[in-house]
Structures are given as C-alpha cells and as structure tokens.
mmCIF file of C-alpha atoms in Angstrom:
data_model
loop_
_atom_site.group_PDB
_atom_site.id
_atom_site.type_symbol
_atom_site.label_atom_id
_atom_site.label_comp_id
_atom_site.label_asym_id
_atom_site.label_seq_id
_atom_site.Cartn_x
_atom_site.Cartn_y
_atom_site.Cartn_z
ATOM 1 C CA UNK A 1 33.664 40.445 -5.180
ATOM 2 C CA UNK A 2 31.507 37.643 -6.353
ATOM 3 C CA UNK A 3 27.697 37.932 -6.636
ATOM 4 C CA UNK A 4 25.641 35.502 -4.344
ATOM 5 C CA UNK A 5 22.853 33.690 -6.240
ATOM 6 C CA UNK A 6 20.056 32.462 -4.317
ATOM 7 C CA UNK A 7 17.643 30.928 -7.030
ATOM 8 C CA UNK A 8 19.169 27.394 -6.987
ATOM 9 C CA UNK A 9 18.702 27.348 -3.203
ATOM 10 C CA UNK A 10 14.997 28.142 -3.361
ATOM 11 C CA UNK A 11 14.548 25.461 -6.122
ATOM 12 C CA UNK A 12 15.983 22.887 -3.882
ATOM 13 C CA UNK A 13 13.728 23.862 -0.893
ATOM 14 C CA UNK A 14 10.515 23.826 -3.010
ATOM 15 C CA UNK A 15 11.740 20.243 -4.478
ATOM 16 C CA UNK A 16 12.392 18.998 -0.968
ATOM 17 C CA UNK A 17 9.057 20.293 0.359
ATOM 18 C CA UNK A 18 7.383 18.577 -2.749
ATOM 19 C CA UNK A 19 9.163 15.390 -2.106
ATOM 20 C CA UNK A 20 8.226 15.383 1.410
ATOM 21 C CA UNK A 21 4.576 15.924 0.810
ATOM 22 C CA UNK A 22 4.441 13.297 -2.112
ATOM 23 C CA UNK A 23 6.137 10.849 0.357
ATOM 24 C CA UNK A 24 3.497 11.577 3.274
ATOM 25 C CA UNK A 25 0.687 11.278 0.858
ATOM 26 C CA UNK A 26 2.110 7.841 -0.546
ATOM 27 C CA UNK A 27 2.709 6.486 2.956
ATOM 28 C CA UNK A 28 -1.029 7.671 4.074
ATOM 29 C CA UNK A 29 -2.436 5.862 1.099
ATOM 30 C CA UNK A 30 -0.365 2.632 1.645
ATOM 31 C CA UNK A 31 -1.383 2.677 5.372
ATOM 32 C CA UNK A 32 -5.168 3.179 4.406
ATOM 33 C CA UNK A 33 -5.156 0.425 1.871
ATOM 34 C CA UNK A 34 -3.445 -2.064 4.419
ATOM 35 C CA UNK A 35 -5.751 -1.400 7.116
ATOM 36 C CA UNK A 36 -8.830 -1.404 4.767
ATOM 37 C CA UNK A 37 -8.025 -4.542 2.868
ATOM 38 C CA UNK A 38 -5.282 -6.678 4.601
ATOM 39 C CA UNK A 39 -5.417 -5.869 8.245
ATOM 40 C CA UNK A 40 -7.551 -8.605 10.127
ATOM 41 C CA UNK A 41 -10.014 -6.867 12.069
ATOM 42 C CA UNK A 42 -11.556 -9.779 13.898
ATOM 43 C CA UNK A 43 -11.363 -13.745 13.956
ATOM 44 C CA UNK A 44 -14.160 -15.999 15.006
ATOM 45 C CA UNK A 45 -16.123 -19.099 14.521
ATOM 46 C CA UNK A 46 -19.659 -19.501 13.146
ATOM 47 C CA UNK A 47 -21.800 -22.634 13.041
ATOM 48 C CA UNK A 48 -24.994 -23.244 11.286
ATOM 49 C CA UNK A 49 -26.464 -25.068 8.160
ATOM 50 C CA UNK A 50 -24.477 -24.582 5.084
ATOM 51 C CA UNK A 51 -27.025 -23.254 2.497
ATOM 52 C CA UNK A 52 -24.918 -22.889 -0.488
ATOM 53 C CA UNK A 53 -21.343 -22.385 -1.677
ATOM 54 C CA UNK A 54 -21.000 -21.129 -5.287
ATOM 55 C CA UNK A 55 -18.034 -20.449 -7.734
ATOM 56 C CA UNK A 56 -18.908 -17.171 -9.417
ATOM 57 C CA UNK A 57 -17.476 -13.916 -10.792
ATOM 58 C CA UNK A 58 -16.767 -12.090 -14.128
ATOM 59 C CA UNK A 59 -13.072 -11.404 -14.017
ATOM 60 C CA UNK A 60 -12.059 -12.986 -10.648
ATOM 61 C CA UNK A 61 -13.864 -16.188 -10.024
ATOM 62 C CA UNK A 62 -14.343 -16.649 -6.158
ATOM 63 C CA UNK A 63 -16.107 -19.024 -3.883
ATOM 64 C CA UNK A 64 -18.942 -17.417 -2.121
ATOM 65 C CA UNK A 65 -21.282 -19.121 0.464
ATOM 66 C CA UNK A 66 -24.197 -18.620 2.734
ATOM 67 C CA UNK A 67 -24.279 -20.175 6.357
ATOM 68 C CA UNK A 68 -27.848 -20.087 8.021
ATOM 69 C CA UNK A 69 -27.701 -19.705 11.794
ATOM 70 C CA UNK A 70 -30.778 -20.342 13.985
ATOM 71 C CA UNK A 71 -31.531 -17.720 16.625
ATOM 72 C CA UNK A 72 -34.285 -15.818 18.494
ATOM 73 C CA UNK A 73 -35.978 -12.601 17.409
ATOM 74 C CA UNK A 74 -35.949 -10.174 20.335
ATOM 75 C CA UNK A 75 -36.127 -6.971 18.324
ATOM 76 C CA UNK A 76 -39.993 -7.226 17.517
ATOM 77 C CA UNK A 77 -43.047 -7.806 19.493
ATOM 78 C CA UNK A 78 -43.519 -11.274 17.970
ATOM 79 C CA UNK A 79 -41.491 -13.910 19.483
ATOM 80 C CA UNK A 80 -40.197 -16.810 17.305
ATOM 81 C CA UNK A 81 -37.227 -18.284 15.576
ATOM 82 C CA UNK A 82 -35.351 -16.003 13.231
ATOM 83 C CA UNK A 83 -32.933 -17.118 10.443
ATOM 84 C CA UNK A 84 -29.822 -15.310 10.607
ATOM 85 C CA UNK A 85 -27.510 -15.621 7.569
ATOM 86 C CA UNK A 86 -23.761 -15.293 7.477
ATOM 87 C CA UNK A 87 -22.433 -14.532 3.967
ATOM 88 C CA UNK A 88 -18.741 -15.233 3.415
ATOM 89 C CA UNK A 89 -16.160 -15.874 0.785
ATOM 90 C CA UNK A 90 -13.641 -18.667 0.652
ATOM 91 C CA UNK A 91 -9.932 -18.046 -0.671
ATOM 92 C CA UNK A 92 -8.680 -21.454 -0.299
ATOM 93 C CA UNK A 93 -9.708 -23.867 -2.882
ATOM 94 C CA UNK A 94 -9.394 -26.890 -0.660
ATOM 95 C CA UNK A 95 -11.509 -25.448 2.003
ATOM 96 C CA UNK A 96 -14.099 -24.565 -0.688
ATOM 97 C CA UNK A 97 -14.191 -28.222 -1.801
ATOM 98 C CA UNK A 98 -14.765 -29.331 1.682
ATOM 99 C CA UNK A 99 -17.523 -27.053 2.064
ATOM 100 C CA UNK A 100 -19.171 -28.085 -1.383
ATOM 101 C CA UNK A 101 -19.159 -31.715 -0.037
ATOM 102 C CA UNK A 102 -20.970 -30.320 3.064
ATOM 103 C CA UNK A 103 -23.842 -28.437 1.666
ATOM 104 C CA UNK A 104 -27.164 -29.029 3.625
ATOM 105 C CA UNK A 105 -24.993 -29.977 6.708
ATOM 106 C CA UNK A 106 -24.385 -28.491 10.015
ATOM 107 C CA UNK A 107 -20.846 -26.879 9.719
ATOM 108 C CA UNK A 108 -18.399 -24.963 12.286
ATOM 109 C CA UNK A 109 -16.138 -22.644 10.218
ATOM 110 C CA UNK A 110 -13.286 -20.270 11.259
ATOM 111 C CA UNK A 111 -13.254 -16.922 9.648
ATOM 112 C CA UNK A 112 -11.399 -13.766 9.364
ATOM 113 C CA UNK A 113 -12.985 -10.352 9.119
ATOM 114 C CA UNK A 114 -11.582 -7.421 7.006
ATOM 115 C CA UNK A 115 -12.849 -3.828 6.735
ATOM 116 C CA UNK A 116 -13.051 -4.160 2.868
ATOM 117 C CA UNK A 117 -13.452 -6.844 0.240
ATOM 118 C CA UNK A 118 -10.922 -7.498 -2.555
ATOM 119 C CA UNK A 119 -12.219 -8.754 -5.931
ATOM 120 C CA UNK A 120 -9.661 -11.716 -5.850
ATOM 121 C CA UNK A 121 -10.227 -12.640 -2.373
ATOM 122 C CA UNK A 122 -13.999 -12.608 -2.474
ATOM 123 C CA UNK A 123 -17.106 -10.355 -2.559
ATOM 124 C CA UNK A 124 -17.543 -10.306 1.242
ATOM 125 C CA UNK A 125 -15.625 -8.836 4.245
ATOM 126 C CA UNK A 126 -15.838 -12.359 5.920
ATOM 127 C CA UNK A 127 -13.283 -14.882 4.535
ATOM 128 C CA UNK A 128 -13.540 -18.487 5.719
ATOM 129 C CA UNK A 129 -9.961 -20.039 6.097
ATOM 130 C CA UNK A 130 -10.910 -23.545 7.515
ATOM 131 C CA UNK A 131 -13.663 -25.767 8.552
ATOM 132 C CA UNK A 132 -13.812 -27.216 12.019
ATOM 133 C CA UNK A 133 -16.369 -29.845 11.868
ATOM 134 C CA UNK A 134 -19.321 -31.072 9.771
ATOM 135 C CA UNK A 135 -22.162 -33.129 10.933
ATOM 136 C CA UNK A 136 -25.590 -34.059 9.561
ATOM 137 C CA UNK A 137 -28.627 -32.060 11.007
ATOM 138 C CA UNK A 138 -29.474 -34.832 13.389
ATOM 139 C CA UNK A 139 -26.243 -34.457 15.183
ATOM 140 C CA UNK A 140 -24.366 -37.620 14.098
ATOM 141 C CA UNK A 141 -21.463 -38.049 11.785
ATOM 142 C CA UNK A 142 -19.161 -35.472 13.570
ATOM 143 C CA UNK A 143 -16.002 -35.188 11.496
ATOM 144 C CA UNK A 144 -13.328 -32.500 12.403
ATOM 145 C CA UNK A 145 -11.773 -31.390 9.029
ATOM 146 C CA UNK A 146 -9.141 -28.591 9.126
ATOM 147 C CA UNK A 147 -7.816 -26.245 11.796
ATOM 148 C CA UNK A 148 -6.142 -23.106 11.056
ATOM 149 C CA UNK A 149 -2.361 -23.265 11.860
ATOM 150 C CA UNK A 150 -2.421 -20.100 13.921
ATOM 151 C CA UNK A 151 -4.548 -21.805 16.664
ATOM 152 C CA UNK A 152 -2.284 -24.684 17.050
#
C-alpha cells in the first residue's frame, strides 16, 4: 500500500487563501484610489470676479485660481454683502491662459469636483475645465470662450 501525503495539499490551500486575500486587498485599494481621486463627484458652473490665477508648485507646477462670488450673509445677526471665494485648480493649459487674460473680469467657469486632490492635477478638489464667458465688471463685452465637449 502507498502512503498518503497531505502536506502539499495544505500548502496549496494556504497559498490560495493568501492569494485571495492579497487580491481582495489590492482591488479594495484600487477602488478607494479611483473613487477618492478620479471619480467625478460633481459638476457645475460658478460665476464671479476672477481674483487671481497663478502657476506654482515645487515638483508639479499647476495653475491655481480664486474666483470671488458676491453673496448675502444670512448666518450672523449683521446683514450685508459677504465675499465668497471659490478656490480652484486648472489642469488644461489653454483654459489657464484664457483665465490669465481675464483677471479682474466677471467670468463663468465649468468645473469638476473630486473627493481628493492629486499633486499633478492641482492643489484643490475643484478643477476648472472650461470657461463659458468673460465680461467686464460693468456687464459689457460678453464673449463665450469654450464649452466642455460633454455638454454639447
């Protein structure tokens, strides 16, 4: 009669469990990274006075901007106009150049919101991908610039 050896079978079972566990961890990590940094959480349009657009960074140079929106302050007892700022990044160089030429003007921009910022995409969770219109503060010279292709 032959002897029956069970040790190789246990090693295979242990390896299968370890491989399955590692696969699940890698897939969970990939899903987390996708939803945190690449999944578009929201899209929208903001309008206001373009305060600044700058090109900065140590390793990854990105365009960062601030849009000032006028609004009313309802949260405190004093009434009055409150300045709301919209901090954003710009990934497309052509859009950044359009905004550089529009500093101090009233602009409408289309943006995408992510749950996290990537250093090569910008420092903000909001990334402007197109400029709808630029006009001077007195309301004249309304010129449409770019429209995102997904809206057309």
